XYZ file of C-alpha atoms in Angstrom:
651
model
C 9.244 -47.518 -19.680
C 12.028 -47.764 -17.352
C 12.516 -44.006 -17.149
C 8.854 -43.842 -16.516
C 9.463 -46.387 -13.241
C 12.657 -44.610 -12.173
C 10.699 -41.204 -12.352
C 7.902 -42.361 -10.679
C 10.219 -43.772 -8.026
C 11.828 -40.634 -7.399
C 8.878 -38.960 -6.860
C 7.541 -41.483 -4.531
C 10.567 -41.237 -2.168
C 10.142 -37.488 -1.944
C 6.593 -37.836 -1.128
C 6.355 -40.964 1.097
C 6.700 -40.203 4.913
C 10.139 -40.306 6.301
C 10.997 -43.424 8.255
C 11.570 -42.721 11.899
C 14.832 -41.453 13.454
C 17.385 -43.833 14.800
C 17.763 -43.742 18.354
C 14.401 -42.265 19.223
C 12.672 -45.456 20.135
C 10.209 -44.929 17.538
C 8.745 -41.752 19.347
C 9.948 -39.069 17.219
C 9.694 -38.953 13.455
C 10.917 -36.245 11.241
C 9.166 -34.974 8.169
C 9.950 -31.996 5.768
C 7.573 -29.407 4.216
C 7.708 -28.045 1.098
C 7.933 -24.581 0.427
C 4.620 -23.191 -1.431
C 4.821 -22.723 -4.924
C 2.386 -19.892 -4.848
C 1.664 -16.617 -2.891
C -0.363 -16.421 0.438
C -3.877 -17.530 0.049
C -6.717 -14.924 1.180
C -9.077 -17.547 1.783
C -7.138 -19.439 4.322
C -6.440 -16.158 5.990
C -10.202 -15.183 6.129
C -10.908 -18.619 7.301
C -8.067 -18.383 10.012
C -9.721 -15.226 11.307
C -13.128 -16.967 11.417
C -11.883 -19.788 13.182
C -10.211 -17.295 15.849
C -13.565 -15.475 16.556
C -15.827 -18.666 16.343
C -14.389 -21.785 16.698
C -17.496 -23.264 17.549
C -18.796 -23.252 13.999
C -16.108 -25.425 12.441
C -17.019 -29.231 12.318
C -14.381 -31.242 10.980
C -12.272 -28.556 9.624
C -15.451 -27.107 7.519
C -17.535 -23.884 8.259
C -21.262 -25.038 9.403
C -23.144 -22.317 8.331
C -26.317 -23.138 10.663
C -24.116 -22.974 13.383
C -22.690 -19.593 12.535
C -26.237 -17.906 11.865
C -27.065 -19.137 15.182
C -24.359 -17.769 16.836
C -24.798 -14.424 14.956
C -28.640 -14.279 15.548
C -30.694 -11.766 13.710
C -27.432 -10.273 12.593
C -27.037 -12.887 10.206
C -30.724 -12.741 8.583
C -31.006 -11.121 5.348
C -34.382 -9.783 5.714
C -36.402 -8.779 2.948
C -35.203 -6.155 0.572
C -31.772 -5.879 2.269
C -29.386 -3.499 0.184
C -26.718 -5.161 -1.800
C -24.515 -4.293 -4.374
C -23.791 -6.216 -7.457
C -22.762 -6.037 -11.078
C -22.131 -8.370 -14.172
C -18.619 -10.199 -13.338
C -18.591 -9.927 -9.581
C -18.341 -13.466 -8.950
C -15.413 -13.811 -11.306
C -13.818 -10.868 -9.887
C -13.967 -12.608 -6.319
C -12.711 -15.809 -7.777
C -9.677 -13.775 -9.174
C -8.846 -12.563 -5.927
C -8.848 -16.061 -4.172
C -6.685 -17.592 -6.923
C -2.918 -17.293 -5.684
C -0.257 -15.912 -7.604
C 2.209 -18.329 -8.942
C 4.637 -15.812 -10.014
C 7.709 -14.100 -8.490
C 9.612 -10.913 -8.111
C 12.788 -10.876 -9.972
C 15.832 -8.301 -8.326
C 17.070 -5.996 -10.923
C 19.899 -4.400 -9.172
C 21.209 -3.266 -12.640
C 18.385 -0.689 -12.556
C 18.347 0.083 -8.978
C 19.835 2.604 -6.666
C 21.543 1.286 -3.087
C 19.881 -2.063 -3.959
C 21.605 -3.522 -0.920
C 20.983 -0.787 1.613
C 17.522 1.008 0.334
C 14.041 0.412 1.959
C 12.613 2.100 -1.078
C 10.977 -0.311 -3.680
C 9.747 0.345 -7.399
C 7.875 -2.846 -8.774
C 7.020 -3.346 -12.733
C 4.106 -5.541 -13.080
C 0.441 -5.963 -13.028
C -0.412 -4.977 -9.711
C -2.891 -7.550 -8.942
C -0.347 -10.114 -9.339
C 2.061 -7.893 -7.084
C -0.657 -7.306 -4.233
C -0.964 -11.148 -3.875
C 2.849 -11.575 -3.728
C 2.891 -8.871 -0.983
C -0.091 -9.838 0.864
C 1.671 -12.377 2.934
C 5.031 -10.404 3.849
C 3.164 -7.038 4.305
C -0.223 -8.067 5.785
C -0.894 -5.181 8.380
C 2.465 -3.157 7.925
C 1.020 -0.321 5.953
C 0.381 3.130 7.290
C -0.800 4.736 4.112
C -1.972 3.617 0.621
C -2.592 6.031 -1.921
C -3.735 5.046 -5.537
C -4.677 6.961 -8.442
C -6.473 4.371 -10.789
C -8.014 4.863 -14.315
C -10.840 6.867 -14.417
C -12.665 4.815 -16.493
C -12.957 7.327 -19.262
C -13.263 4.857 -21.978
C -9.433 5.470 -23.141
C -7.299 5.023 -20.231
C -8.546 1.492 -18.901
C -5.568 -0.896 -19.511
C -6.208 -3.549 -16.840
C -8.898 -6.372 -17.537
C -8.017 -9.445 -16.011
C -7.599 -12.890 -17.421
C -9.756 -15.271 -14.795
C -7.788 -18.277 -16.192
C -4.038 -17.575 -16.059
C -3.491 -13.549 -15.110
C 0.266 -14.321 -15.192
C 0.503 -15.593 -18.381
C -1.714 -13.064 -19.783
C 0.688 -10.459 -18.157
C 3.848 -12.190 -19.598
C 2.484 -12.464 -22.935
C 1.328 -8.346 -23.205
C 4.601 -7.498 -21.782
C 6.877 -9.307 -24.267
C 8.213 -11.729 -21.995
C 6.484 -14.706 -23.704
C 4.976 -13.640 -26.853
C 6.804 -11.359 -29.148
C 3.955 -9.466 -30.049
C 3.851 -7.467 -26.865
C 0.694 -5.762 -27.250
C -0.972 -3.949 -24.471
C -3.993 -4.446 -22.692
C -7.033 -3.146 -24.429
C -9.463 -0.062 -23.515
C -12.559 -0.109 -21.617
C -14.656 1.717 -24.318
C -18.353 2.550 -23.594
C -19.440 0.522 -26.263
C -18.160 -2.514 -24.606
C -21.478 -3.001 -23.141
C -19.832 -3.449 -19.384
C -18.360 -0.026 -19.052
C -19.145 0.102 -15.244
C -18.724 -3.419 -14.854
C -15.539 -3.920 -16.087
C -13.910 -1.334 -13.962
C -15.397 -2.553 -10.807
C -14.023 -6.166 -11.700
C -10.678 -4.431 -11.884
C -10.956 -2.557 -8.923
C -12.745 -5.042 -6.289
C -9.748 -7.559 -5.871
C -7.105 -4.772 -5.940
C -8.736 -2.921 -2.959
C -9.829 -5.964 -0.900
C -6.116 -6.860 -0.878
C -5.151 -3.462 -0.412
C -7.366 -3.157 2.787
C -5.161 -6.316 3.951
C -2.020 -4.597 3.837
C -3.334 -1.536 5.974
C -2.125 -1.313 9.401
C -4.384 -0.931 12.397
C -3.610 3.080 12.026
C -3.291 2.835 8.396
C -5.834 4.513 5.933
C -6.351 4.506 1.805
C -6.761 7.862 -0.151
C -8.142 7.300 -3.715
C -8.152 9.709 -6.662
C -11.363 9.724 -8.728
C -13.346 11.880 -10.987
C -17.548 12.160 -11.554
C -17.210 9.139 -13.809
C -17.194 6.527 -11.028
C -17.085 8.417 -8.002
C -20.469 7.005 -6.722
C -19.454 3.480 -7.622
C -16.045 3.528 -5.989
C -17.850 4.885 -2.825
C -20.240 1.873 -2.659
C -17.538 -0.216 -3.481
C -15.258 0.867 -0.864
C -18.160 0.870 1.889
C -18.646 -3.000 0.924
C -14.794 -3.735 1.203
C -13.778 -1.358 4.122
C -16.793 -0.900 5.907
C -19.243 2.130 5.742
C -18.292 2.657 9.091
C -14.753 3.310 8.388
C -15.407 6.121 5.637
C -13.443 9.364 6.795
C -13.962 11.719 4.192
C -14.717 12.716 0.279
C -12.076 15.472 -0.400
C -12.448 17.823 -3.224
C -9.404 18.914 -4.800
C -9.451 21.858 -6.910
C -7.045 20.800 -9.926
C -7.350 23.652 -12.320
C -6.799 27.431 -11.647
C -9.118 28.540 -14.644
C -12.318 27.651 -16.444
C -11.931 25.483 -19.483
C -14.156 27.584 -22.174
C -14.202 24.466 -24.451
C -16.380 22.401 -21.742
C -19.547 21.639 -23.618
C -21.722 22.103 -20.324
C -19.756 22.879 -17.024
C -15.609 23.037 -16.475
C -14.758 20.393 -14.642
C -12.517 22.061 -12.136
C -12.058 19.394 -9.421
C -11.328 15.785 -8.631
C -12.242 13.806 -5.685
C -10.191 11.950 -2.779
C -11.946 9.305 -1.115
C -10.215 8.723 2.350
C -11.141 5.096 4.163
C -9.222 3.705 7.445
C -8.500 0.306 8.197
C -10.615 1.180 11.379
C -11.848 4.815 11.849
C -11.959 4.129 15.788
C -8.337 4.098 16.117
C -7.241 5.861 12.861
C -6.675 9.920 13.642
C -5.480 12.397 11.179
C -2.027 14.455 11.979
C -2.534 18.205 12.256
C -1.563 20.050 9.130
C 1.147 23.102 9.826
C -0.104 26.250 10.117
C 1.100 28.412 7.271
C 2.106 32.146 7.101
C -1.298 33.538 6.693
C -2.828 31.585 9.843
C 0.229 32.435 12.003
C -0.379 36.135 10.866
C -3.631 36.231 12.882
C -2.057 35.636 16.247
C -1.001 39.265 17.548
C -0.010 40.563 20.950
C -1.422 43.950 21.054
C -1.724 43.946 24.574
C 1.562 42.790 25.478
C 0.061 39.733 27.307
C 2.753 37.758 28.899
C 1.463 34.422 27.625
C 2.629 35.612 23.952
C 0.592 36.132 20.840
C -3.128 35.461 20.635
C -6.179 35.526 18.319
C -9.547 36.442 19.381
C -13.121 34.700 18.723
C -16.811 35.668 19.242
C -18.218 35.142 22.716
C -21.399 34.416 21.181
C -23.293 31.680 19.658
C -26.995 30.231 18.662
C -26.687 27.233 21.225
C -29.537 28.335 23.938
C -29.356 27.640 27.599
C -30.987 29.542 30.585
C -27.580 30.761 32.167
C -26.565 32.259 28.749
C -28.862 35.451 28.934
C -27.442 38.136 31.160
C -25.710 41.568 30.477
C -21.874 42.399 30.549
C -20.192 45.384 31.542
C -16.940 47.007 29.406
C -14.218 48.641 31.434
C -15.346 51.718 29.561
C -18.776 51.673 31.023
C -20.720 49.964 27.958
C -23.519 47.410 28.764
C -23.651 44.514 26.100
C -26.129 41.263 25.655
C -25.759 38.951 22.646
C -27.655 39.966 19.503
C -31.078 38.418 19.077
C -31.127 34.862 18.588
C -27.524 34.405 20.071
C -26.690 33.803 23.731
C -23.186 34.034 25.535
C -20.866 30.808 25.024
C -20.430 30.639 28.699
C -22.455 31.164 32.151
C -21.794 34.692 33.809
C -19.625 33.213 36.583
C -17.325 31.664 33.978
C -17.177 34.885 32.220
C -16.091 36.629 35.216
C -13.130 34.097 35.914
C -12.253 34.560 32.068
C -12.301 38.200 32.505
C -10.381 38.152 35.512
C -7.591 36.146 33.978
C -7.230 38.684 31.197
C -8.801 36.250 28.547
C -11.478 38.967 27.551
C -10.570 41.234 24.967
C -12.561 44.482 25.047
C -11.012 46.272 22.124
C -8.341 48.806 22.153
C -10.405 51.385 23.631
C -11.414 48.732 26.514
C -15.041 49.474 25.405
C -15.955 47.282 22.767
C -18.214 44.079 22.362
C -15.933 41.278 24.217
C -14.240 38.661 22.373
C -12.170 35.574 23.779
C -8.584 35.412 23.547
C -7.291 32.130 22.268
C -3.138 31.961 22.747
C -1.322 30.238 20.074
C 0.541 28.286 22.631
C -2.365 26.795 24.081
C -4.361 25.825 21.009
C -3.339 22.450 19.042
C 0.101 22.440 17.397
C -1.503 22.361 13.832
C -4.819 22.581 11.978
C -7.354 20.050 11.387
C -7.435 18.880 7.392
C -10.620 19.867 5.556
C -12.361 18.489 2.961
C -11.530 21.384 0.211
C -8.020 21.453 -0.884
C -7.221 24.644 -2.945
C -4.649 24.711 -6.040
C -2.741 27.107 -4.121
C -2.179 24.874 -1.113
C -1.713 21.812 -2.840
C -0.807 22.328 -6.602
C -3.134 21.686 -9.790
C -2.479 19.803 -13.010
C -0.091 22.239 -14.881
C 1.994 22.104 -11.725
C 2.434 18.489 -12.101
C 3.215 18.421 -15.658
C 6.056 21.173 -15.318
C 7.233 19.144 -12.512
C 7.362 15.812 -14.403
C 8.931 17.616 -17.449
C 11.717 18.690 -15.037
C 13.018 15.189 -14.523
C 11.921 13.293 -17.628
C 12.954 13.895 -21.059
C 10.124 12.662 -23.446
C 9.502 13.708 -26.933
C 5.599 13.299 -26.744
C 4.202 13.854 -23.528
C 0.515 14.530 -24.013
C -0.854 10.837 -23.020
C 2.004 10.666 -20.179
C 0.788 13.783 -18.686
C -2.980 13.523 -18.813
C -3.458 12.220 -15.023
C -0.097 13.040 -13.234
C -0.551 14.589 -9.872
C 1.463 17.307 -8.176
C 3.854 16.425 -5.471
C 2.371 19.068 -3.244
C -0.981 17.259 -3.333
C 0.641 14.008 -2.196
C 2.791 15.655 0.236
C -0.576 16.908 1.814
C -1.726 13.208 2.272
C 1.857 12.117 3.707
C 1.161 14.904 6.502
C -2.253 13.855 7.004
C -1.861 10.096 7.422
C 1.746 9.190 8.227
C 4.265 10.452 11.238
C 7.461 11.527 10.470
C 9.601 9.949 13.375
C 8.191 6.279 12.351
C 9.203 3.982 9.340
C 5.984 4.304 8.090
C 5.350 2.501 4.725
C 3.616 4.077 1.848
C 2.107 2.183 -1.352
C 1.087 2.850 -4.539
C -0.191 0.343 -6.752
C -1.135 2.413 -9.653
C 2.255 4.243 -9.683
C 2.245 6.270 -13.001
C 5.501 8.348 -13.193
C 5.789 7.671 -9.365
C 4.730 11.008 -8.223
C 4.069 9.250 -4.825
C 7.572 7.817 -4.498
C 8.839 11.598 -5.206
C 6.358 13.205 -2.823
C 8.111 10.431 -0.182
C 11.363 11.650 -0.425
C 10.464 15.186 -0.459
C 8.331 15.137 2.260
C 11.300 13.218 4.408
C 13.734 15.767 3.501
C 11.345 18.627 4.408
C 10.357 17.155 7.814
C 13.246 14.761 8.839
C 10.956 11.944 8.268
C 11.942 8.103 7.174
C 8.987 7.136 5.405
C 9.327 4.370 2.686
C 7.482 3.577 -0.732
C 6.348 0.490 -2.630
C 5.325 1.588 -6.115
C 3.918 -0.522 -8.523
C 3.407 -0.076 -12.283
C 2.358 -1.868 -14.888
C 4.829 -1.304 -18.288
C 2.008 0.392 -20.350
C 3.330 1.065 -23.538
C 4.033 4.733 -24.580
C 2.570 6.334 -27.857
C 5.904 7.409 -29.490
C 7.911 4.159 -30.570
C 11.136 6.107 -31.761
C 11.379 7.082 -27.832
C 14.430 5.856 -25.495
C 11.442 5.648 -23.137
C 9.283 2.771 -24.456
C 6.674 2.381 -21.149
C 5.501 4.262 -18.607
C 8.062 2.251 -16.175
C 10.557 4.026 -18.103
C 9.296 7.210 -17.342
C 8.782 6.388 -13.688
C 12.503 4.845 -13.409
C 13.974 8.150 -15.281
C 12.294 10.342 -13.083
C 13.322 8.658 -9.552
C 16.642 8.500 -10.902
C 17.071 12.227 -11.515
C 15.050 13.121 -8.228
C 17.402 11.120 -6.382
C 20.442 12.413 -8.045
C 19.192 16.043 -7.183
C 18.423 15.308 -3.538
C 21.854 13.879 -3.378
C 23.644 16.712 -4.697
C 21.440 19.222 -2.641
C 22.237 17.475 0.667
C 25.950 16.988 0.067
C 26.092 20.954 -1.094
C 24.126 21.746 2.067
C 25.840 19.662 4.537
C 29.266 19.596 2.965
C 29.366 15.824 3.039
C 30.880 13.509 0.412
C 28.178 11.438 -1.378
C 29.084 8.332 0.718
C 28.248 9.860 4.004
C 24.804 11.016 3.057
C 22.480 8.991 5.634
C 19.097 9.837 4.268
C 17.593 6.509 2.072
C 17.857 8.071 -1.208
C 17.579 4.961 -2.985
C 15.109 2.647 -4.857
C 15.153 -1.240 -5.114
C 13.807 -2.463 -8.646
C 11.928 -5.697 -9.181
C 10.348 -7.050 -12.008
C 7.010 -9.550 -12.023
C 8.056 -12.611 -13.784
C 7.649 -16.624 -13.957
C 8.429 -18.584 -11.020
C 11.869 -20.304 -10.647
C 10.082 -22.856 -8.675
C 7.878 -24.623 -11.099
C 4.298 -26.376 -10.126
C 3.495 -29.579 -10.641
C 0.908 -29.763 -13.762
C -0.434 -33.157 -14.678
C -0.561 -33.714 -18.684
C -4.458 -33.926 -19.494
C -3.843 -36.269 -22.722
C -1.877 -38.893 -19.854
C 0.564 -39.832 -22.675
C 2.971 -42.036 -20.538
C 6.197 -41.223 -22.275
C 5.239 -37.372 -21.610
C 4.155 -37.993 -18.183
C 7.457 -39.829 -17.301
C 9.446 -36.910 -18.857
C 7.657 -34.494 -16.640
C 8.220 -36.728 -13.613
C 11.700 -36.823 -13.974
C 11.613 -33.034 -14.720
C 10.106 -32.472 -11.592
C 12.515 -34.250 -9.429
C 14.020 -31.186 -9.481
C 11.630 -28.553 -10.089
C 13.787 -25.421 -10.310
C 13.659 -24.080 -13.868
C 16.734 -24.706 -16.307
C 19.260 -21.919 -15.817
C 18.068 -20.749 -12.168
C 20.107 -18.117 -10.383
C 20.638 -18.277 -6.356
C 19.415 -14.656 -6.038
C 16.148 -15.076 -7.804
C 15.276 -18.513 -6.034
C 16.310 -16.849 -2.658
C 13.888 -14.254 -3.249
C 11.153 -16.369 -4.318
C 11.129 -18.606 -1.479
C 11.677 -15.366 0.791
C 8.237 -13.668 -0.456
C 6.537 -17.635 -0.365
C 7.676 -17.780 3.493
C 6.219 -14.015 4.195
C 9.585 -12.337 4.316
C 9.601 -8.599 2.890
C 11.499 -6.842 0.026
C 13.949 -5.315 2.713
C 15.489 -8.832 2.989
C 19.116 -9.190 2.797
C 21.203 -12.192 2.397
C 25.095 -13.427 2.448
C 26.722 -16.493 1.348
C 28.566 -18.678 3.687
C 30.837 -21.433 2.534
C 31.109 -24.230 5.325
C 33.995 -26.594 5.926
C 32.304 -29.567 4.859
C 32.179 -28.182 1.232
C 28.448 -27.002 1.254
C 27.451 -23.147 0.631
C 24.575 -21.864 2.586
C 22.792 -18.338 2.461
C 22.013 -16.548 5.623
C 18.529 -14.793 4.801
C 17.172 -11.930 7.103
C 14.284 -9.693 6.846
C 15.661 -6.218 8.195
C 12.146 -5.172 8.766
C 10.612 -7.773 10.979
C 13.972 -9.730 12.288
C 12.940 -12.961 10.866
C 15.567 -15.447 9.489
C 16.069 -18.448 7.473
C 18.974 -20.266 5.998
C 18.730 -21.828 2.724
C 21.342 -24.136 0.776
C 20.954 -24.593 -3.127
C 23.634 -27.578 -3.643
C 22.612 -30.626 -5.318
C 23.491 -32.698 -2.198
C 23.433 -31.957 1.100
C 26.029 -33.820 3.307
C 25.118 -35.452 6.519
C 27.491 -33.508 8.549
C 26.062 -30.143 7.565
C 24.377 -29.876 10.776
C 28.010 -30.064 12.500
C 29.494 -26.935 10.361
C 26.288 -25.049 10.193
C 24.814 -23.356 13.495
C 21.223 -24.824 13.555
C 18.432 -24.817 16.272
C 15.180 -26.011 16.810
C 13.862 -22.681 15.684
C 15.903 -22.360 12.783
C 14.253 -22.524 9.220
C 16.221 -24.497 6.764
C 15.603 -24.827 3.279
C 17.211 -26.647 0.602
C 16.149 -28.894 -2.553
C 14.301 -31.891 -1.934
C 16.666 -34.140 -4.417
C 19.565 -32.921 -2.357
C 18.736 -34.890 0.435
C 19.344 -38.742 1.278
C 17.405 -40.142 4.469
C 20.402 -39.674 6.598
C 20.770 -36.273 5.848
C 17.112 -35.485 6.189
C 16.902 -37.299 9.657
C 19.466 -35.407 10.974
C 18.449 -31.917 9.890
C 14.708 -32.557 10.901
C 15.810 -33.322 14.289
C 17.629 -29.934 14.640
C 15.595 -27.648 12.998
C 12.645 -26.793 10.756
C 13.283 -28.271 7.552
C 11.417 -27.241 4.588
C 12.258 -28.193 0.772
C 12.178 -27.203 -2.696
């Protein structure tokens, strides 16, 4: 039992309040916070928002719902027969959303391209766990989210969630724990909860997606007829129906399917919601050659090319009923039921400014001249996207096969999207001059990542992507490509190689001088390096003592410094464009300087077994510096010195 006492003693020392610092007269104390072992807490964030808006409804740290109802007045009254949307399993989906992830992201430099410099990210893993990990570092930072989720046809649904332990389920099903590595099951209609299971899968993912969007951000979701009606109601609940922007129809095929039993399904939908419709505005689309061809200058007007539009409309008002006389002498009035768009005074002003076109013979029905230089520098997006403009499914398949060599392509290619479709979304919802972040957490073969790089090349933009994909097994076990993430990585490797070659050839540059971000940093979802304390239920004293002794240092056996640093960075809200470098101090300790290159926030971490008391003399620390080290590495003297000079957190 001595080991138990020693273990308990060590644990108590780590958790007891630290003694008062010497020389402070008992006025100042030092303490050490612990690095959290899970991702950001969605519930805490929502409560913080509520506290900020309604501090008066909090009593002793808890929400007083009676006060909240009184504050909101009639808006908080449910009323009889109020509309609401529910399904079997919704409460479980909410619980799953509210459970922080204990997973981490493991860097894979060997599978990456320009790991140390690129801002583009590809993550292999279950997207719900990944979204929870991204929640804190990317809250409110994403300009565009595009997802192409399973359409719930009964064959392609591979995301049922384990409400008890999502990470354990993921690790088992991807072969990281269980040797079988079986894929998640499909969602056949005979399961009895065909729609409910799909909605439970979508709810927490869409909720977290909304948290990532910036004030000017928007989400675009591809869907077909099977679930579009349910998805629309679900997104109304999560994003607010006032933030619905449009339901775009994408013409996905160029010919009818003669094998269809009833109708040939020629289109899919793209549902668009803004984070805040009051502030979100679409970018105008560039005019194509056909649109530009409508502008001419037959009268050699010095204001350059123009097109003409009808001067009449069906809007009645008293001053719009008058006659006009053409220069050739002919008299015109609007046709029955129509009226002039402007009153006679304004008409005369336009005519005097040569803004009325009377035809080549100067005797035709008047039309209004609209000069290209004076109209909007682009075209307002429409809700019908034809395949001529944005591509179709066959184009998408050919595009993928150009970059991926796979023996059996049927299952891989069923739902792939053309890059022209995704480039249209990028043109509408991102700004080339800004470092807009684009996220796709149902990435498939990485069409979105491909489109981001292609659109950047086209308009000189510097957009970045984060793509997430489950390693879904492929049907051909003999192929070198074992799962869908292999397809995605091969596609992006070949796309990047092609773009690099084109850039070097066009600009006559060596490969090392290309300034475009043509890289991809790969991470994989995995078990944490920092173990969580989980007390044994059987209360076996010897086992309990062993676990206490183990948790004197919660880092897993065989841990690697870079993996621990990435885990701590994510827990502290640092993004995946974080950089770090080792620094050996004169006192013998090694520290790592860590900086998020996007936000500029920094911390210093030391993973040595012992922090020497003179570390602060050899490492530039201020009261604003976040310093992280292992709890076991500190004695009281070192802890006291550090806590007085910096923000101290321990593992």
